[in-house]
Amino acid sequence: MAVAMASCSVGVNFNSNSSLKKSLAIPAPAGAMAEASFGFAPTSFCIVHKGRSLSSSTSITPRASSATAVEDGKSDGSPSESDAVPIPKVIIDQDSDPDATVVEITFGDRLGALLDTMSALRNLGLNVVKANVYLDSSGKHNKFAITRADTGRKVEDPELLEAIRLTIINNLIEYHPESSSQLAMGAAFGIVPPPEQVDVDIATHISVNDDGPTRSLLYVESADRPGLLVDLVKIITDISVAVESGEFDTEGLLAKAKFHVSYRGKPLIKPLQQVLANSLRYYLRRPSTEESSF
């Protein structure tokens, strides 16, 4: 079932040098200016080590959900306590549409029209140019095609892509607080944190394979955390590997990413594949230590 959505322009501009005004809690590796591309054109962004946060002109403000939340798929806003909580899924797809970034959200059959989520995306300076809903055995899938309001093109900035992901997850936790127990961000933003942590060593899987004559396919699976998309792109580009396009999935407590990567217009040779895999594995498995502990 397709639902036509009117585009809307909001006067909030994002660019590579914008100072993101409200705090968006995204941990990042050691700070420096970096060049990165996720989609096509390279874009500059700032990784700030101090305080482990990135600046953003959007805010992610977790709030308690009311029983009559607009986004709830049930008329009374409260799912039955006997219902098993489904695994939330958020997919950011840069491959399937050459002109737009495709976002897909699934949470069993509990999602409504997601009008508040679309409004939040517009507040990021985005247009929702198309929306549709379909059902299958895994539940109800809400899919949006979004573009930047200032350019009319798909989103390429890793920071903005991460802001989109965290905005959607925050809205999911706000309107469906039971989802927080199934999301890594529930530990920070939700009222019901996950009952146990994911073992990073067990959950981390990385592979690199040739994907045609001009590029390779990088697959990364690990425990999710805020800022992971930005961090992965930075690590890849720090070793001069270009990220052409890809898909980033948040599936419960895990994050699963597929990146089409290349080195000087060619697939990665085996030694470079190993360097890339080792760099990502080191970052994903290293213990986190707060600066105040030193």
GROMACS .gro file of C-alpha atoms in nm:
model
  294
    1MET     CA    1   0.000   0.000   0.000
    2ALA     CA    2   0.155   0.324  -0.110
    3VAL     CA    3   0.096   0.654   0.063
    4ALA     CA    4   0.188   0.970  -0.124
    5MET     CA    5   0.361   1.225   0.097
    6ALA     CA    6   0.403   1.594   0.012
    7SER     CA    7   0.755   1.729   0.033
    8CYS     CA    8   0.827   2.001   0.281
    9SER     CA    9   1.125   2.233   0.311
   10VAL     CA   10   1.252   2.342   0.651
   11GLY     CA   11   1.506   2.619   0.690
   12VAL     CA   12   1.766   2.416   0.875
   13ASN     CA   13   2.085   2.389   0.673
   14PHE     CA   14   2.345   2.117   0.717
   15ASN     CA   15   2.684   2.132   0.560
   16SER     CA   16   3.022   1.994   0.625
   17ASN     CA   17   3.134   2.292   0.831
   18SER     CA   18   2.812   2.360   1.016
   19SER     CA   19   2.841   2.396   1.389
   20LEU     CA   20   2.577   2.162   1.516
   21LYS     CA   21   2.408   2.370   1.781
   22LYS     CA   22   2.242   2.121   2.010
   23SER     CA   23   2.419   1.826   2.158
   24LEU     CA   24   2.392   1.492   1.986
   25ALA     CA   25   2.564   1.228   2.195
   26ILE     CA   26   2.785   1.048   1.949
   27PRO     CA   27   3.109   0.893   2.077
   28ALA     CA   28   3.395   0.934   1.836
   29PRO     CA   29   3.758   0.829   1.802
   30ALA     CA   30   4.046   1.069   1.857
   31GLY     CA   31   3.971   1.413   1.723
   32ALA     CA   32   4.073   1.565   1.395
   33MET     CA   33   3.930   1.701   1.077
   34ALA     CA   34   3.863   1.421   0.831
   35GLU     CA   35   3.756   1.378   0.472
   36ALA     CA   36   3.492   1.113   0.419
   37SER     CA   37   3.226   1.015   0.171
   38PHE     CA   38   2.921   0.800   0.222
   39GLY     CA   39   2.721   0.799  -0.095
   40PHE     CA   40   2.929   0.995  -0.339
   41ALA     CA   41   3.094   1.335  -0.293
   42PRO     CA   42   3.352   1.371  -0.014
   43THR     CA   43   3.251   1.586   0.278
   44SER     CA   44   3.447   1.729   0.569
   45PHE     CA   45   3.338   1.669   0.924
   46CYS     CA   46   3.488   1.724   1.264
   47ILE     CA   47   3.546   1.439   1.505
   48VAL     CA   48   3.573   1.588   1.852
   49HIS     CA   49   3.751   1.373   2.105
   50LYS     CA   50   3.698   1.591   2.411
   51GLY     CA   51   3.366   1.504   2.566
   52ARG     CA   52   3.323   1.236   2.296
   53SER     CA   53   3.045   1.420   2.118
   54LEU     CA   54   2.970   1.562   1.777
   55SER     CA   55   2.803   1.895   1.724
   56SER     CA   56   2.464   1.896   1.552
   57SER     CA   57   2.192   2.137   1.463
   58THR     CA   58   1.937   1.882   1.568
   59SER     CA   59   1.864   1.762   1.917
   60ILE     CA   60   1.782   1.417   2.037
   61THR     CA   61   1.587   1.466   2.355
   62PRO     CA   62   1.445   1.145   2.500
   63ARG     CA   63   1.108   1.190   2.662
   64ALA     CA   64   0.866   0.957   2.833
   65SER     CA   65   0.589   0.834   2.610
   66SER     CA   66   0.226   0.904   2.682
   67ALA     CA   67  -0.033   0.631   2.663
   68THR     CA   68  -0.195   0.804   2.366
   69ALA     CA   69   0.121   0.855   2.163
   70VAL     CA   70   0.047   0.952   1.804
   71GLU     CA   71   0.292   0.700   1.657
   72ASP     CA   72   0.150   0.396   1.837
   73GLY     CA   73  -0.010   0.149   1.601
   74LYS     CA   74  -0.276   0.060   1.861
   75SER     CA   75  -0.576   0.280   1.923
   76ASP     CA   76  -0.526   0.298   2.300
   77GLY     CA   77  -0.149   0.349   2.271
   78SER     CA   78  -0.063   0.055   2.499
   79PRO     CA   79   0.025  -0.288   2.363
   80SER     CA   80  -0.086  -0.593   2.553
   81GLU     CA   81   0.156  -0.702   2.826
   82SER     CA   82   0.131  -1.057   2.694
   83ASP     CA   83   0.273  -0.951   2.356
   84ALA     CA   84   0.634  -1.048   2.295
   85VAL     CA   85   0.838  -0.736   2.219
   86PRO     CA   86   0.958  -0.759   1.858
   87ILE     CA   87   1.311  -0.668   1.749
   88PRO     CA   88   1.321  -0.308   1.620
   89LYS     CA   89   1.495  -0.257   1.286
   90VAL     CA   90   1.609   0.067   1.123
   91ILE     CA   91   1.768   0.046   0.777
   92ILE     CA   92   1.945   0.335   0.603
   93ASP     CA   93   1.991   0.236   0.240
   94GLN     CA   94   2.216   0.432   0.003
   95ASP     CA   95   2.210   0.171  -0.274
   96SER     CA   96   1.854   0.110  -0.391
   97ASP     CA   97   1.765   0.464  -0.509
   98PRO     CA   98   2.018   0.681  -0.697
   99ASP     CA   99   1.835   1.003  -0.611
  100ALA     CA  100   1.726   0.955  -0.250
  101THR     CA  101   1.828   0.795   0.078
  102VAL     CA  102   1.583   0.519   0.165
  103VAL     CA  103   1.494   0.462   0.531
  104GLU     CA  104   1.298   0.158   0.648
  105ILE     CA  105   1.159   0.108   0.999
  106THR     CA  106   1.013  -0.216   1.136
  107PHE     CA  107   0.883  -0.298   1.484
  108GLY     CA  108   0.655  -0.597   1.441
  109ASP     CA  109   0.301  -0.474   1.371
  110ARG     CA  110   0.314  -0.193   1.630
  111LEU     CA  111   0.400   0.106   1.415
  112GLY     CA  112   0.140   0.358   1.302
  113ALA     CA  113   0.176   0.620   1.029
  114LEU     CA  114   0.496   0.763   1.188
  115LEU     CA  115   0.384   1.121   1.126
  116ASP     CA  116   0.597   1.247   1.414
  117THR     CA  117   0.902   1.068   1.279
  118MET     CA  118   0.853   1.227   0.937
  119SER     CA  119   0.814   1.565   1.106
  120ALA     CA  120   1.139   1.507   1.299
  121LEU     CA  121   1.318   1.421   0.973
  122ARG     CA  122   1.193   1.744   0.818
  123ASN     CA  123   1.332   1.929   1.118
  124LEU     CA  124   1.673   1.793   1.020
  125GLY     CA  125   1.648   1.986   0.693
  126LEU     CA  126   1.515   1.693   0.492
  127ASN     CA  127   1.226   1.630   0.256
  128VAL     CA  128   1.023   1.309   0.268
  129VAL     CA  129   0.958   1.270  -0.104
  130LYS     CA  130   0.791   0.929  -0.095
  131ALA     CA  131   0.651   0.694   0.168
  132ASN     CA  132   0.494   0.351   0.157
  133VAL     CA  133   0.400   0.066   0.387
  134TYR     CA  134   0.405  -0.307   0.322
  135LEU     CA  135   0.343  -0.617   0.530
  136ASP     CA  136   0.521  -0.950   0.538
  137SER     CA  137   0.583  -1.228   0.787
  138SER     CA  138   0.826  -1.012   0.988
  139GLY     CA  139   0.571  -0.732   1.040
  140LYS     CA  140   0.482  -0.390   0.907
  141HIS     CA  141   0.754  -0.205   0.716
  142ASN     CA  142   0.742   0.176   0.690
  143LYS     CA  143   0.970   0.298   0.411
  144PHE     CA  144   1.061   0.661   0.332
  145ALA     CA  145   1.264   0.814   0.050
  146ILE     CA  146   1.431   1.130   0.179
  147THR     CA  147   1.642   1.406   0.027
  148ARG     CA  148   1.814   1.718   0.155
  149ALA     CA  149   1.585   2.020   0.147
  150ASP     CA  150   1.867   2.254   0.043
  151THR     CA  151   1.987   2.052  -0.257
  152GLY     CA  152   1.707   1.808  -0.339
  153ARG     CA  153   1.966   1.530  -0.345
  154LYS     CA  154   2.022   1.221  -0.134
  155VAL     CA  155   2.204   1.250   0.198
  156GLU     CA  156   2.579   1.193   0.174
  157ASP     CA  157   2.714   1.343   0.497
  158PRO     CA  158   2.793   1.069   0.754
  159GLU     CA  159   2.705   1.299   1.043
  160LEU     CA  160   2.362   1.372   0.900
  161LEU     CA  161   2.303   1.004   0.824
  162GLU     CA  162   2.384   0.923   1.187
  163ALA     CA  163   2.154   1.205   1.303
  164ILE     CA  164   1.875   1.050   1.094
  165ARG     CA  165   1.937   0.710   1.253
  166LEU     CA  166   1.943   0.841   1.610
  167THR     CA  167   1.637   1.061   1.553
  168ILE     CA  168   1.438   0.760   1.433
  169ILE     CA  169   1.555   0.546   1.725
  170ASN     CA  170   1.479   0.823   1.972
  171ASN     CA  171   1.124   0.857   1.835
  172LEU     CA  172   1.084   0.481   1.849
  173ILE     CA  173   1.183   0.479   2.216
  174GLU     CA  174   0.963   0.780   2.290
  175TYR     CA  175   0.644   0.643   2.137
  176HIS     CA  176   0.715   0.275   2.204
  177PRO     CA  177   0.906   0.269   2.536
  178GLU     CA  178   0.898  -0.111   2.540
  179SER     CA  179   1.140  -0.102   2.246
  180SER     CA  180   1.418   0.042   2.466
  181SER     CA  181   1.487  -0.301   2.617
  182GLN     CA  182   1.572  -0.423   2.266
  183LEU     CA  183   1.793  -0.133   2.159
  184ALA     CA  184   2.150  -0.042   2.255
  185MET     CA  185   2.042   0.322   2.286
  186GLY     CA  186   1.785   0.212   2.545
  187ALA     CA  187   2.063   0.203   2.805
  188ALA     CA  188   2.109   0.580   2.768
  189PHE     CA  189   1.773   0.706   2.644
  190GLY     CA  190   1.510   0.448   2.741
  191ILE     CA  191   1.312   0.378   3.054
  192VAL     CA  192   1.376   0.003   3.020
  193PRO     CA  193   1.745  -0.067   2.945
  194PRO     CA  194   1.853  -0.391   2.774
  195PRO     CA  195   1.868  -0.674   3.030
  196GLU     CA  196   2.226  -0.764   2.931
  197GLN     CA  197   2.512  -0.628   2.724
  198VAL     CA  198   2.628  -0.774   2.396
  199ASP     CA  199   2.969  -0.943   2.410
  200VAL     CA  200   3.163  -0.731   2.160
  201ASP     CA  201   3.422  -1.002   2.087
  202ILE     CA  202   3.149  -1.251   1.997
  203ALA     CA  203   2.927  -1.004   1.811
  204THR     CA  204   3.198  -0.847   1.592
  205HIS     CA  205   3.230  -0.991   1.240
  206ILE     CA  206   3.420  -0.828   0.953
  207SER     CA  207   3.472  -0.947   0.596
  208VAL     CA  208   3.599  -0.790   0.273
  209ASN     CA  209   3.536  -0.944  -0.069
  210ASP     CA  210   3.567  -0.834  -0.431
  211ASP     CA  211   3.245  -0.692  -0.574
  212GLY     CA  212   3.310  -0.640  -0.943
  213PRO     CA  213   3.600  -0.491  -1.136
  214THR     CA  214   3.609  -0.153  -0.957
  215ARG     CA  215   3.515  -0.208  -0.593
  216SER     CA  216   3.501  -0.439  -0.294
  217LEU     CA  217   3.220  -0.515  -0.047
  218LEU     CA  218   3.295  -0.457   0.321
  219TYR     CA  219   3.062  -0.618   0.575
  220VAL     CA  220   3.074  -0.517   0.942
  221GLU     CA  221   2.859  -0.649   1.225
  222SER     CA  222   2.906  -0.540   1.584
  223ALA     CA  223   2.736  -0.417   1.899
  224ASP     CA  224   2.551  -0.095   1.827
  225ARG     CA  225   2.629   0.237   1.992
  226PRO     CA  226   2.567   0.606   1.917
  227GLY     CA  227   2.804   0.746   1.654
  228LEU     CA  228   2.900   0.409   1.509
  229LEU     CA  229   2.819   0.501   1.149
  230VAL     CA  230   3.037   0.814   1.160
  231ASP     CA  231   3.320   0.626   1.330
  232LEU     CA  232   3.321   0.342   1.076
  233VAL     CA  233   3.335   0.583   0.780
  234LYS     CA  234   3.620   0.778   0.942
  235ILE     CA  235   3.825   0.464   1.011
  236ILE     CA  236   3.780   0.345   0.651
  237THR     CA  237   3.872   0.678   0.494
  238ASP     CA  238   4.168   0.729   0.730
  239ILE     CA  239   4.351   0.457   0.537
  240SER     CA  240   4.265   0.621   0.202
  241VAL     CA  241   3.983   0.379   0.116
  242ALA     CA  242   3.682   0.545  -0.052
  243VAL     CA  243   3.328   0.464   0.061
  244GLU     CA  244   3.108   0.477  -0.248
  245SER     CA  245   2.773   0.369  -0.108
  246GLY     CA  246   2.623   0.119   0.130
  247GLU     CA  247   2.360   0.023   0.381
  248PHE     CA  248   2.355   0.060   0.759
  249ASP     CA  249   2.112  -0.153   0.959
  250THR     CA  250   2.025  -0.123   1.326
  251GLU     CA  251   1.879  -0.456   1.431
  252GLY     CA  252   1.803  -0.464   1.801
  253LEU     CA  253   2.131  -0.448   1.992
  254LEU     CA  254   2.340  -0.505   1.679
  255ALA     CA  255   2.454  -0.286   1.392
  256LYS     CA  256   2.513  -0.437   1.049
  257ALA     CA  257   2.682  -0.236   0.774
  258LYS     CA  258   2.758  -0.308   0.410
  259PHE     CA  259   2.990  -0.061   0.235
  260HIS     CA  260   3.099  -0.058  -0.127
  261VAL     CA  261   3.462   0.050  -0.103
  262SER     CA  262   3.750   0.104  -0.344
  263TYR     CA  263   4.110   0.220  -0.354
  264ARG     CA  264   4.191   0.454  -0.643
  265GLY     CA  265   3.899   0.320  -0.844
  266LYS     CA  266   3.993  -0.044  -0.799
  267PRO     CA  267   3.899  -0.328  -0.560
  268LEU     CA  268   4.107  -0.359  -0.245
  269ILE     CA  269   4.404  -0.593  -0.279
  270LYS     CA  270   4.442  -0.863  -0.013
  271PRO     CA  271   4.700  -0.680   0.203
  272LEU     CA  272   4.481  -0.369   0.212
  273GLN     CA  273   4.176  -0.580   0.292
  274GLN     CA  274   4.365  -0.718   0.592
  275VAL     CA  275   4.474  -0.371   0.707
  276LEU     CA  276   4.114  -0.246   0.685
  277ALA     CA  277   3.973  -0.547   0.871
  278ASN     CA  278   4.237  -0.520   1.144
  279SER     CA  279   4.178  -0.145   1.189
  280LEU     CA  280   3.803  -0.193   1.226
  281ARG     CA  281   3.842  -0.495   1.453
  282TYR     CA  282   4.080  -0.305   1.681
  283TYR     CA  283   3.843  -0.010   1.710
  284LEU     CA  284   3.528  -0.218   1.764
  285ARG     CA  285   3.680  -0.450   2.023
  286ARG     CA  286   3.890  -0.205   2.221
  287PRO     CA  287   3.767  -0.131   2.574
  288SER     CA  288   3.620   0.215   2.626
  289THR     CA  289   3.789   0.425   2.895
  290GLU     CA  290   3.657   0.756   3.013
  291GLU     CA  291   3.902   1.048   2.995
  292SER     CA  292   3.828   1.141   3.357
  293SER     CA  293   3.981   0.810   3.469
  294PHE     CA  294   4.332   0.932   3.375
   0.00000   0.00000   0.00000
